[in-house]
Coordinates of C-alpha atoms and ligand atoms in Angstrom, one line a residue:
M1 CA 52.4 49.9 71.2
S2 CA 51.3 53.3 72.6
A3 CA 50.2 56.1 70.3
D4 CA 53.4 58.0 71.1
E5 CA 55.6 55.0 70.2
A6 CA 53.7 54.6 66.9
E7 CA 54.1 58.3 66.1
A8 CA 57.9 58.1 66.9
L9 CA 58.2 55.3 64.4
R10 CA 56.5 57.3 61.6
V11 CA 59.0 58.9 59.2
R12 CA 59.3 62.3 57.5
L13 CA 61.0 63.3 54.2
T14 CA 64.8 63.3 54.5
A15 CA 66.4 66.8 54.4
T16 CA 67.5 66.2 50.8
Q17 CA 64.1 65.0 49.7
A18 CA 62.4 68.0 51.3
Q19 CA 64.9 70.4 49.7
R20 CA 64.3 68.8 46.3
L21 CA 60.5 69.1 46.6
R22 CA 60.7 72.6 48.0
E23 CA 62.7 73.8 45.0
L24 CA 60.2 72.1 42.7
G25 CA 57.4 74.1 44.4
A26 CA 55.8 71.6 46.9
D27 CA 53.5 73.2 49.5
P28 CA 54.1 73.0 53.2
L29 CA 51.6 70.2 53.7
T30 CA 53.5 67.9 51.3
L31 CA 56.8 68.9 53.0
D32 CA 55.5 68.1 56.5
A33 CA 53.8 64.8 55.6
V34 CA 54.4 61.8 57.9
Y35 CA 54.8 58.3 56.6
A36 CA 54.3 54.9 58.1
D37 CA 57.9 53.8 57.0
A38 CA 60.8 54.7 54.9
T39 CA 59.7 52.6 51.9
T40 CA 56.3 54.3 51.8
R41 CA 58.0 57.7 52.2
D42 CA 60.5 57.0 49.4
A43 CA 57.6 55.9 47.1
A44 CA 55.6 59.1 47.9
F45 CA 58.7 61.3 47.3
K46 CA 59.3 59.7 43.9
Q47 CA 55.6 60.1 43.0
H48 CA 55.7 63.9 43.9
E49 CA 59.0 64.4 42.2
D50 CA 57.8 62.7 39.0
G51 CA 54.6 64.8 39.0
F52 CA 56.5 68.1 39.4
V53 CA 59.0 67.1 36.6
R54 CA 56.2 66.1 34.3
D55 CA 54.3 69.4 35.0
G56 CA 57.4 71.5 34.7
R57 CA 58.4 70.0 31.3
R58 CA 54.9 70.4 30.1
R59 CA 54.8 74.0 31.1
L60 CA 58.1 74.7 29.4
Q61 CA 56.9 73.0 26.3
E62 CA 53.8 75.2 26.2
S63 CA 55.8 78.3 26.8
R64 CA 58.0 77.4 23.8
A65 CA 55.0 76.4 21.6
D66 CA 52.9 79.5 22.4
G67 CA 55.9 81.9 22.6
R68 CA 54.6 82.8 26.0
A69 CA 56.2 85.6 27.9
P70 CA 57.4 85.0 31.5
L71 CA 54.9 85.8 34.1
L72 CA 56.8 88.9 35.2
V73 CA 56.7 90.3 31.7
E74 CA 53.1 89.3 31.2
L75 CA 52.1 91.1 34.5
E76 CA 54.0 94.2 33.5
T77 CA 52.0 94.3 30.3
C78 CA 48.7 93.9 32.1
L79 CA 49.5 96.6 34.6
R80 CA 50.6 99.0 31.8
T81 CA 47.3 98.5 30.0
A82 CA 45.2 99.0 33.2
L83 CA 47.1 102.1 34.3
G84 CA 47.2 103.6 30.8
G85 CA 43.4 103.0 30.6
A86 CA 43.0 104.9 33.9
G87 CA 44.9 107.9 32.5
F88 CA 48.3 107.3 34.1
V89 CA 51.4 108.2 32.0
E90 CA 54.2 105.8 32.1
V91 CA 57.8 107.1 32.7
V92 CA 61.2 105.4 32.6
T93 CA 63.9 106.9 34.8
P94 CA 67.5 106.0 35.7
V95 CA 68.4 102.9 37.7
I96 CA 71.5 104.7 39.0
I97 CA 70.7 107.5 41.4
T98 CA 72.6 109.8 43.8
T99 CA 73.2 109.6 47.5
D100 CA 71.7 113.1 47.5
A101 CA 68.5 111.8 46.2
L102 CA 68.3 109.2 49.0
A103 CA 69.1 111.8 51.6
K104 CA 66.2 113.8 50.3
M105 CA 64.1 110.7 50.9
G106 CA 65.2 110.9 54.5
I107 CA 67.6 108.0 54.1
G108 CA 70.7 109.7 55.4
H109 CA 73.6 108.3 57.6
A110 CA 72.4 105.8 60.2
H111 CA 69.1 105.1 58.5
P112 CA 68.3 101.4 58.5
L113 CA 67.6 101.3 54.7
R114 CA 71.1 102.6 54.1
E115 CA 72.6 99.2 55.0
Q116 CA 70.5 97.7 52.2
V117 CA 71.7 100.0 49.4
F118 CA 74.1 98.7 46.7
W119 CA 76.7 101.6 46.5
L120 CA 78.6 102.5 43.4
D121 CA 81.4 105.0 43.2
D122 CA 81.1 108.8 43.3
G123 CA 78.2 108.9 45.8
R124 CA 75.8 106.9 43.5
C125 CA 73.9 103.8 44.0
L126 CA 71.5 101.3 42.4
R127 CA 68.0 102.6 43.3
P128 CA 66.3 100.8 46.2
M129 CA 63.0 102.5 45.3
L130 CA 61.4 104.5 42.5
A131 CA 60.1 107.3 44.7
P132 CA 63.1 109.8 44.4
N133 CA 62.8 109.8 40.6
L134 CA 59.0 110.1 40.6
Y135 CA 59.2 113.0 43.1
T136 CA 61.5 114.8 40.7
L137 CA 59.3 114.2 37.6
L138 CA 56.1 115.1 39.6
R139 CA 57.6 118.5 40.3
R140 CA 58.8 119.0 36.8
L141 CA 55.6 117.8 35.0
G142 CA 53.5 119.7 37.6
R143 CA 54.8 122.9 36.1
I144 CA 53.4 121.9 32.8
W145 CA 50.3 119.7 33.4
S146 CA 46.9 120.5 34.8
R147 CA 45.6 118.6 37.9
P148 CA 45.0 116.0 38.7
F149 CA 47.6 113.9 36.9
G150 CA 49.2 110.5 37.5
I151 CA 52.5 108.9 36.5
F152 CA 53.9 105.4 37.0
E153 CA 57.1 103.4 36.5
V154 CA 57.7 99.7 36.5
G155 CA 61.3 98.7 36.8
P156 CA 64.1 97.1 38.7
C157 CA 65.1 98.1 42.3
F158 CA 67.9 96.7 44.4
R159 CA 68.2 96.0 48.1
R160 CA 70.6 93.9 50.2
D161 CA 67.6 92.4 52.0
S162 CA 68.4 89.4 54.1
K163 CA 67.8 86.5 51.9
G164 CA 64.5 84.9 52.6
A165 CA 61.4 83.4 51.0
S166 CA 60.0 86.8 50.1
H167 CA 63.0 89.0 49.5
L168 CA 65.2 89.3 46.4
N169 CA 68.3 91.5 45.9
E170 CA 66.8 92.7 42.7
F171 CA 63.1 92.9 42.2
T172 CA 60.6 94.8 40.1
M173 CA 58.7 97.7 41.5
L174 CA 55.6 99.3 40.2
N175 CA 55.2 102.8 41.7
L176 CA 52.2 104.9 40.8
V177 CA 51.5 108.4 42.0
E178 CA 48.8 110.9 41.4
L179 CA 49.1 114.6 42.2
G180 CA 46.6 117.3 42.9
R181 CA 43.3 115.7 44.0
P182 CA 41.7 117.2 47.1
A183 CA 43.3 115.7 50.2
E184 CA 39.9 114.4 51.5
Q185 CA 39.7 112.1 48.4
C186 CA 43.1 110.6 48.8
R187 CA 42.2 107.6 51.0
A188 CA 39.3 106.6 48.7
R189 CA 41.5 107.1 45.7
L190 CA 44.2 104.9 47.3
E191 CA 41.6 102.1 47.7
E192 CA 40.5 102.6 44.1
L193 CA 44.0 102.4 42.7
A194 CA 44.9 99.4 44.9
A195 CA 41.8 97.6 43.5
L196 CA 42.8 98.5 39.9
V197 CA 46.2 96.9 40.3
M198 CA 45.0 93.9 42.2
D199 CA 42.3 93.3 39.6
A200 CA 44.7 93.6 36.7
T201 CA 47.0 91.1 38.5
G202 CA 44.1 88.7 39.0
I203 CA 44.1 88.7 42.9
E204 CA 40.6 88.9 44.4
E205 CA 41.3 88.6 48.1
Y206 CA 43.5 91.1 49.8
A207 CA 43.4 93.4 52.8
L208 CA 44.4 97.0 53.4
V209 CA 46.3 97.3 56.7
R210 CA 47.5 100.5 58.4
T211 CA 51.3 100.5 59.1
E212 CA 54.3 102.8 59.9
S213 CA 57.1 103.2 57.4
E214 CA 60.7 104.1 58.1
V215 CA 60.6 106.6 55.2
Y216 CA 57.1 107.9 55.0
G217 CA 55.5 107.6 58.5
E218 CA 51.8 106.4 58.4
M219 CA 51.1 104.1 55.5
V220 CA 48.7 101.5 54.2
D221 CA 49.9 98.1 53.2
V222 CA 48.1 95.8 50.8
E223 CA 48.4 92.3 52.1
V224 CA 47.6 88.9 50.6
K225 CA 47.1 86.2 53.2
G226 CA 49.2 88.3 55.6
A227 CA 52.1 88.9 53.2
E228 CA 52.8 92.5 52.1
V229 CA 52.6 93.1 48.3
C230 CA 52.4 96.9 48.4
S231 CA 53.0 100.0 50.7
A232 CA 51.0 103.0 49.9
G233 CA 50.4 106.4 51.4
C234 CA 48.9 109.9 51.0
G235 CA 50.7 113.3 51.0
P236 CA 51.3 115.9 52.0
N237 CA 54.3 114.4 53.8
P238 CA 57.2 116.0 55.7
L239 CA 59.5 114.9 52.9
D240 CA 57.6 116.8 50.2
G241 CA 59.4 120.1 51.0
N242 CA 62.8 118.5 49.9
W243 CA 61.2 117.9 46.5
G244 CA 59.3 121.1 46.1
I245 CA 56.0 119.4 46.3
V246 CA 53.2 121.3 48.0
E247 CA 50.0 119.5 46.9
P248 CA 48.2 116.4 48.1
W249 CA 49.2 113.2 46.4
V250 CA 48.5 109.5 46.6
G251 CA 51.2 106.9 45.9
L252 CA 51.4 103.1 45.8
G253 CA 54.5 100.8 45.5
F254 CA 53.9 97.2 44.5
G255 CA 56.5 94.4 44.3
L256 CA 55.7 92.5 41.1
E257 CA 57.4 89.3 42.2
R258 CA 55.4 89.4 45.5
L259 CA 52.2 89.8 43.4
I260 CA 53.1 86.8 41.3
M261 CA 54.1 84.7 44.3
A262 CA 50.8 85.5 46.0
R263 CA 48.7 84.8 42.9
E264 CA 50.4 81.6 41.9
N265 CA 50.8 80.4 45.5
Y266 CA 54.5 80.1 45.1
P267 CA 56.2 79.2 48.4
N268 CA 59.4 81.0 47.3
I269 CA 59.9 84.4 45.6
E270 CA 62.9 83.3 43.6
R271 CA 60.6 81.4 41.4
A272 CA 58.9 84.6 40.3
G273 CA 62.0 86.8 39.8
R274 CA 64.9 87.2 37.5
S275 CA 66.6 83.9 37.7
L276 CA 69.0 81.4 36.2
S277 CA 67.4 78.5 38.1
Y278 CA 63.8 79.0 37.0
V279 CA 62.3 79.9 33.6
D280 CA 58.7 81.1 33.9
G281 CA 58.3 79.6 37.4
V282 CA 59.7 76.2 36.3
R283 CA 62.8 74.9 38.0
L284 CA 65.3 73.8 35.4
N285 CA 67.0 70.9 37.1
I286 CA 64.2 68.6 36.1
Ligands
LIG301 P1 59.3 94.3 53.6 O1 58.9 94.8 54.9 O2 58.5 93.1 53.2 O3 60.8 94.0 53.5 P2 59.3 96.9 52.7 O4 58.2 97.5 53.5 O5 60.7 97.2 53.1 O6 59.1 95.4 52.5 P3 58.7 98.8 50.6 O7 59.8 99.8 50.8 O8 57.3 99.1 51.3 O9 59.2 97.4 51.1 O10 58.6 98.5 49.1 C1 57.4 98.4 48.4 C2 57.1 97.0 47.9 O11 58.2 96.5 47.2 C3 56.9 96.0 49.0 O12 55.5 96.0 49.4 C4 57.2 94.7 48.4 O13 56.1 94.2 47.6 C5 58.3 95.1 47.4 N1 59.7 94.8 47.9 C6 60.4 95.5 48.9 N2 61.6 94.9 49.1 C7 61.6 93.8 48.3 C8 62.6 92.7 48.1 N3 63.8 92.7 48.7 N4 62.3 91.7 47.3 C9 61.1 91.7 46.7 N5 60.1 92.6 46.8 C10 60.4 93.6 47.6
LIG302 MG1 56.4 98.4 53.0

């Protein structure tokens, strides 16, 4: 038998088996494995499935015994502590915002992000980002506080993003912004703040990559193994005039589920987000 013929006889996981293991969190190598015959494949599938079920049940048992918070909540707590320690002040702002606020972000008619907005009645929507609210607070607090000062918010954002392994309709954004440092310090400060968040998350290896944003123009993304976890930038920016901001700023927006996905090596973001199928990263049909 030729090598090609031998290869053709080797079998892969069935679609149902692959789907089951994917849901349980199997890595691509496991999903792509090739077996000598169907019996060997079915035995390997069973072994993987049993392993995931055992681990999942153990993890849920530990969560229950320790009263452990979900990874998302735990990460929010770590980030609050780290940012509070660095002098940032936490704010909580409305989840429902106005069309006007989006227009002031440059997201007017015909803008691509507009398609992704969950609209409510009366020209209001569920916020797709935290920036409009933070811009407003920067201006208002800027009348009162000396420079530099920083604020941050952690909270839900909503986008009709095409469903994929790294997009959720509702996700958790951390947005931090600092106003009033000299413009020439902004890039170094951006790197320092990215390091602060990545360190608090527990991710050592990441890269800063220059990109273009539909909203802000030139930006820096934080990437982990090529996957974006944050977009960041420095002002002044052409949008600032809409918000009455005239000083330099540095701002970073992280997706918390993306951070968890990167740190835990999850193949699918759903596992890290608000879910009825997973609790603390464990699939419940085990
Ligand atoms: P992408 O290009 O990956 O769709 P984006 O550039 O549109 O993301 P930003 O507007 O830069 O996203 O938002 C800041 C961060 O919020 C992103 O770096 C990402 O971590 C997170 N994020 C954005 N959209 C989603 C989503 N639909 N689901 C989960 N996280 C998201
Ligand atoms: Mg981005």
